[in-house]
Amino acid sequence: MQNFIRDENLKLYRAALAQSTDEDQRRVLRELLGLLGDKPSQAGGRPQQAALAPDRSV
């Protein structure tokens, strides 16, 4: 069931990203897609920005 919900959310976010012209909304959608494990090439064709917090696991 969780996979179904994840897949449906991915479809909705990709469709919204394809239609949106608002850069703030596109940024949020790309972040959501990234959180769900979507690849950058499927997330709007633009490279993803760096993570919000740097990785400090050294």
mmCIF file of N, CA, C and O in Angstrom:
data_model
loop_
_atom_site.group_PDB
_atom_site.id
_atom_site.type_symbol
_atom_site.label_atom_id
_atom_site.label_comp_id
_atom_site.label_asym_id
_atom_site.label_seq_id
_atom_site.Cartn_x
_atom_site.Cartn_y
_atom_site.Cartn_z
ATOM 1 N N MET A 1 0.824 -1.195 0.000
ATOM 2 C CA MET A 1 0.000 0.000 0.000
ATOM 3 C C MET A 1 0.869 1.261 0.000
ATOM 4 O O MET A 1 0.565 2.220 -0.685
ATOM 5 N N GLN A 2 1.958 1.244 0.801
ATOM 6 C CA GLN A 2 2.833 2.416 0.849
ATOM 7 C C GLN A 2 3.488 2.681 -0.501
ATOM 8 O O GLN A 2 3.661 3.839 -0.889
ATOM 9 N N ASN A 3 3.849 1.616 -1.216
ATOM 10 C CA ASN A 3 4.435 1.792 -2.549
ATOM 11 C C ASN A 3 3.430 2.414 -3.510
ATOM 12 O O ASN A 3 3.794 3.243 -4.345
ATOM 13 N N PHE A 4 2.190 2.019 -3.402
ATOM 14 C CA PHE A 4 1.152 2.585 -4.254
ATOM 15 C C PHE A 4 1.011 4.089 -4.003
ATOM 16 O O PHE A 4 0.967 4.889 -4.938
ATOM 17 N N ILE A 5 0.955 4.470 -2.743
ATOM 18 C CA ILE A 5 0.810 5.885 -2.394
ATOM 19 C C ILE A 5 2.031 6.665 -2.865
ATOM 20 O O ILE A 5 1.905 7.760 -3.427
ATOM 21 N N ARG A 6 3.228 6.113 -2.664
ATOM 22 C CA ARG A 6 4.456 6.764 -3.126
ATOM 23 C C ARG A 6 4.425 6.960 -4.640
ATOM 24 O O ARG A 6 4.725 8.049 -5.143
ATOM 25 N N ASP A 7 4.054 5.932 -5.367
ATOM 26 C CA ASP A 7 4.006 6.019 -6.833
ATOM 27 C C ASP A 7 2.978 7.043 -7.301
ATOM 28 O O ASP A 7 3.226 7.794 -8.250
ATOM 29 N N GLU A 8 1.838 7.097 -6.644
ATOM 30 C CA GLU A 8 0.814 8.081 -7.013
ATOM 31 C C GLU A 8 1.296 9.504 -6.720
ATOM 32 O O GLU A 8 1.069 10.423 -7.513
ATOM 33 N N ASN A 9 1.961 9.692 -5.591
ATOM 34 C CA ASN A 9 2.521 11.007 -5.274
ATOM 35 C C ASN A 9 3.571 11.405 -6.301
ATOM 36 O O ASN A 9 3.620 12.563 -6.724
ATOM 37 N N LEU A 10 4.423 10.467 -6.705
ATOM 38 C CA LEU A 10 5.423 10.761 -7.734
ATOM 39 C C LEU A 10 4.753 11.240 -9.026
ATOM 40 O O LEU A 10 5.191 12.220 -9.630
ATOM 41 N N LYS A 11 3.693 10.560 -9.428
ATOM 42 C CA LYS A 11 2.972 10.957 -10.645
ATOM 43 C C LYS A 11 2.413 12.371 -10.513
ATOM 44 O O LYS A 11 2.531 13.186 -11.439
ATOM 45 N N LEU A 12 1.795 12.649 -9.374
ATOM 46 C CA LEU A 12 1.205 13.977 -9.160
ATOM 47 C C LEU A 12 2.273 15.068 -9.137
ATOM 48 O O LEU A 12 2.111 16.127 -9.749
ATOM 49 N N TYR A 13 3.370 14.821 -8.431
ATOM 50 C CA TYR A 13 4.434 15.828 -8.333
ATOM 51 C C TYR A 13 5.104 16.062 -9.685
ATOM 52 O O TYR A 13 5.430 17.191 -10.034
ATOM 53 N N ARG A 14 5.328 14.989 -10.451
ATOM 54 C CA ARG A 14 5.928 15.151 -11.788
ATOM 55 C C ARG A 14 5.009 15.957 -12.703
ATOM 56 O O ARG A 14 5.468 16.824 -13.448
ATOM 57 N N ALA A 15 3.714 15.666 -12.659
ATOM 58 C CA ALA A 15 2.761 16.395 -13.502
ATOM 59 C C ALA A 15 2.710 17.869 -13.094
ATOM 60 O O ALA A 15 2.703 18.754 -13.959
ATOM 61 N N ALA A 16 2.687 18.133 -11.798
ATOM 62 C CA ALA A 16 2.660 19.516 -11.323
ATOM 63 C C ALA A 16 3.938 20.239 -11.713
ATOM 64 O O ALA A 16 3.913 21.410 -12.119
ATOM 65 N N LEU A 17 5.080 19.562 -11.646
ATOM 66 C CA LEU A 17 6.356 20.160 -12.022
ATOM 67 C C LEU A 17 6.389 20.485 -13.511
ATOM 68 O O LEU A 17 6.881 21.538 -13.920
ATOM 69 N N ALA A 18 5.822 19.615 -14.317
ATOM 70 C CA ALA A 18 5.799 19.833 -15.760
ATOM 71 C C ALA A 18 4.937 21.035 -16.140
ATOM 72 O O ALA A 18 5.212 21.710 -17.135
ATOM 73 N N GLN A 19 3.915 21.336 -15.342
ATOM 74 C CA GLN A 19 2.989 22.415 -15.667
ATOM 75 C C GLN A 19 3.331 23.737 -14.996
ATOM 76 O O GLN A 19 2.932 24.793 -15.469
ATOM 77 N N SER A 20 4.071 23.687 -13.911
ATOM 78 C CA SER A 20 4.321 24.883 -13.114
ATOM 79 C C SER A 20 5.338 25.809 -13.780
ATOM 80 O O SER A 20 6.328 25.362 -14.356
ATOM 81 N N THR A 21 5.081 27.114 -13.673
ATOM 82 C CA THR A 21 6.040 28.111 -14.149
ATOM 83 C C THR A 21 6.608 28.915 -12.986
ATOM 84 O O THR A 21 7.539 29.694 -13.171
ATOM 85 N N ASP A 22 6.056 28.716 -11.781
ATOM 86 C CA ASP A 22 6.519 29.417 -10.593
ATOM 87 C C ASP A 22 7.763 28.713 -10.051
ATOM 88 O O ASP A 22 7.710 27.533 -9.683
ATOM 89 N N GLU A 23 8.894 29.422 -10.017
ATOM 90 C CA GLU A 23 10.155 28.791 -9.633
ATOM 91 C C GLU A 23 10.157 28.313 -8.184
ATOM 92 O O GLU A 23 10.744 27.272 -7.879
ATOM 93 N N ASP A 24 9.498 29.013 -7.287
ATOM 94 C CA ASP A 24 9.423 28.557 -5.893
ATOM 95 C C ASP A 24 8.643 27.250 -5.796
ATOM 96 O O ASP A 24 9.045 26.325 -5.075
ATOM 97 N N GLN A 25 7.548 27.171 -6.516
ATOM 98 C CA GLN A 25 6.755 25.940 -6.517
ATOM 99 C C GLN A 25 7.555 24.791 -7.140
ATOM 100 O O GLN A 25 7.544 23.671 -6.629
ATOM 101 N N ARG A 26 8.279 25.076 -8.216
ATOM 102 C CA ARG A 26 9.104 24.043 -8.863
ATOM 103 C C ARG A 26 10.187 23.537 -7.909
ATOM 104 O O ARG A 26 10.467 22.349 -7.859
ATOM 105 N N ARG A 27 10.770 24.447 -7.130
ATOM 106 C CA ARG A 27 11.808 24.058 -6.172
ATOM 107 C C ARG A 27 11.234 23.104 -5.127
ATOM 108 O O ARG A 27 11.827 22.070 -4.815
ATOM 109 N N VAL A 28 10.057 23.428 -4.611
ATOM 110 C CA VAL A 28 9.414 22.570 -3.609
ATOM 111 C C VAL A 28 9.079 21.208 -4.208
ATOM 112 O O VAL A 28 9.312 20.163 -3.588
ATOM 113 N N LEU A 29 8.561 21.204 -5.418
ATOM 114 C CA LEU A 29 8.224 19.935 -6.065
ATOM 115 C C LEU A 29 9.469 19.084 -6.293
ATOM 116 O O LEU A 29 9.448 17.869 -6.089
ATOM 117 N N ARG A 30 10.582 19.712 -6.702
ATOM 118 C CA ARG A 30 11.834 18.963 -6.879
ATOM 119 C C ARG A 30 12.310 18.384 -5.557
ATOM 120 O O ARG A 30 12.797 17.249 -5.501
ATOM 121 N N GLU A 31 12.174 19.146 -4.474
ATOM 122 C CA GLU A 31 12.566 18.643 -3.158
ATOM 123 C C GLU A 31 11.690 17.454 -2.756
ATOM 124 O O GLU A 31 12.194 16.459 -2.227
ATOM 125 N N LEU A 32 10.391 17.563 -2.990
ATOM 126 C CA LEU A 32 9.491 16.456 -2.667
ATOM 127 C C LEU A 32 9.836 15.212 -3.478
ATOM 128 O O LEU A 32 9.860 14.097 -2.950
ATOM 129 N N LEU A 33 10.110 15.402 -4.754
ATOM 130 C CA LEU A 33 10.496 14.272 -5.595
ATOM 131 C C LEU A 33 11.798 13.655 -5.093
ATOM 132 O O LEU A 33 11.941 12.436 -5.066
ATOM 133 N N GLY A 34 12.734 14.496 -4.686
ATOM 134 C CA GLY A 34 13.988 13.990 -4.146
ATOM 135 C C GLY A 34 13.788 13.199 -2.870
ATOM 136 O O GLY A 34 14.427 12.162 -2.658
ATOM 137 N N LEU A 35 12.900 13.666 -2.014
ATOM 138 C CA LEU A 35 12.613 12.950 -0.776
ATOM 139 C C LEU A 35 12.004 11.570 -1.042
ATOM 140 O O LEU A 35 12.203 10.634 -0.282
ATOM 141 N N LEU A 36 11.255 11.483 -2.125
ATOM 142 C CA LEU A 36 10.640 10.204 -2.480
ATOM 143 C C LEU A 36 11.581 9.306 -3.278
ATOM 144 O O LEU A 36 11.210 8.201 -3.655
ATOM 145 N N GLY A 37 12.785 9.787 -3.537
ATOM 146 C CA GLY A 37 13.773 8.963 -4.220
ATOM 147 C C GLY A 37 13.701 9.024 -5.724
ATOM 148 O O GLY A 37 14.234 8.154 -6.403
ATOM 149 N N ASP A 38 13.054 10.051 -6.264
ATOM 150 C CA ASP A 38 12.974 10.198 -7.706
ATOM 151 C C ASP A 38 14.306 10.686 -8.248
ATOM 152 O O ASP A 38 15.003 11.455 -7.613
ATOM 153 N N LYS A 39 14.658 10.250 -9.451
ATOM 154 C CA LYS A 39 15.914 10.655 -10.072
ATOM 155 C C LYS A 39 15.792 12.079 -10.614
ATOM 156 O O LYS A 39 14.731 12.472 -11.084
ATOM 157 N N PRO A 40 16.897 12.863 -10.592
ATOM 158 C CA PRO A 40 16.851 14.240 -11.087
ATOM 159 C C PRO A 40 16.371 14.353 -12.525
ATOM 160 O O PRO A 40 15.672 15.280 -12.877
ATOM 161 N N SER A 41 16.709 13.400 -13.381
ATOM 162 C CA SER A 41 16.297 13.484 -14.776
ATOM 163 C C SER A 41 14.780 13.386 -14.923
ATOM 164 O O SER A 41 14.207 13.902 -15.861
ATOM 165 N N GLN A 42 14.120 12.730 -13.970
ATOM 166 C CA GLN A 42 12.671 12.619 -14.002
ATOM 167 C C GLN A 42 12.006 13.757 -13.244
ATOM 168 O O GLN A 42 10.816 13.924 -13.305
ATOM 169 N N ALA A 43 12.810 14.537 -12.547
ATOM 170 C CA ALA A 43 12.267 15.586 -11.691
ATOM 171 C C ALA A 43 12.301 16.948 -12.351
ATOM 172 O O ALA A 43 12.518 17.949 -11.713
ATOM 173 N N GLY A 44 12.122 17.012 -13.620
ATOM 174 C CA GLY A 44 12.030 18.298 -14.283
ATOM 175 C C GLY A 44 13.183 18.616 -15.200
ATOM 176 O O GLY A 44 13.214 19.663 -15.812
ATOM 177 N N GLY A 45 14.161 17.721 -15.299
ATOM 178 C CA GLY A 45 15.239 17.922 -16.239
ATOM 179 C C GLY A 45 16.310 18.909 -15.804
ATOM 180 O O GLY A 45 17.223 19.179 -16.550
ATOM 181 N N ARG A 46 16.219 19.444 -14.630
ATOM 182 C CA ARG A 46 17.226 20.372 -14.132
ATOM 183 C C ARG A 46 17.994 19.711 -12.999
ATOM 184 O O ARG A 46 17.432 18.923 -12.258
ATOM 185 N N PRO A 47 19.267 20.055 -12.818
ATOM 186 C CA PRO A 47 20.012 19.471 -11.705
ATOM 187 C C PRO A 47 19.430 19.900 -10.372
ATOM 188 O O PRO A 47 18.964 21.022 -10.235
ATOM 189 N N GLN A 48 19.451 18.992 -9.423
ATOM 190 C CA GLN A 48 18.923 19.315 -8.104
ATOM 191 C C GLN A 48 19.911 20.186 -7.345
ATOM 192 O O GLN A 48 21.116 20.086 -7.531
ATOM 193 N N GLN A 49 19.372 21.028 -6.481
ATOM 194 C CA GLN A 49 20.197 21.863 -5.634
ATOM 195 C C GLN A 49 20.784 21.004 -4.510
ATOM 196 O O GLN A 49 20.304 19.919 -4.228
ATOM 197 N N ALA A 50 21.821 21.532 -3.875
ATOM 198 C CA ALA A 50 22.426 20.829 -2.743
ATOM 199 C C ALA A 50 21.404 20.658 -1.634
ATOM 200 O O ALA A 50 20.437 21.409 -1.542
ATOM 201 N N ALA A 51 21.643 19.695 -0.795
ATOM 202 C CA ALA A 51 20.742 19.449 0.331
ATOM 203 C C ALA A 51 20.646 20.679 1.219
ATOM 204 O O ALA A 51 21.554 21.499 1.260
ATOM 205 N N LEU A 52 19.551 20.786 1.932
ATOM 206 C CA LEU A 52 19.335 21.945 2.797
ATOM 207 C C LEU A 52 20.356 22.014 3.926
ATOM 208 O O LEU A 52 20.797 23.082 4.297
ATOM 209 N N ALA A 53 20.742 20.866 4.475
ATOM 210 C CA ALA A 53 21.732 20.840 5.545
ATOM 211 C C ALA A 53 22.931 20.019 5.072
ATOM 212 O O ALA A 53 22.771 18.965 4.484
ATOM 213 N N PRO A 54 24.139 20.500 5.334
ATOM 214 C CA PRO A 54 25.316 19.741 4.889
ATOM 215 C C PRO A 54 25.454 18.434 5.657
ATOM 216 O O PRO A 54 25.037 18.315 6.812
ATOM 217 N N ASP A 55 26.050 17.463 5.006
ATOM 218 C CA ASP A 55 26.281 16.155 5.619
ATOM 219 C C ASP A 55 27.485 16.263 6.542
ATOM 220 O O ASP A 55 28.584 16.564 6.109
ATOM 221 N N ARG A 56 27.267 15.998 7.817
ATOM 222 C CA ARG A 56 28.352 16.125 8.796
ATOM 223 C C ARG A 56 28.771 14.769 9.350
ATOM 224 O O ARG A 56 29.353 14.690 10.416
ATOM 225 N N SER A 57 28.481 13.710 8.633
ATOM 226 C CA SER A 57 28.854 12.364 9.085
ATOM 227 C C SER A 57 30.236 12.021 8.541
ATOM 228 O O SER A 57 30.390 11.308 7.583
ATOM 229 N N VAL A 58 31.263 12.531 9.182
ATOM 230 C CA VAL A 58 32.645 12.314 8.720
ATOM 231 C C VAL A 58 33.300 11.285 9.573
ATOM 232 O O VAL A 58 33.153 11.090 10.686
#
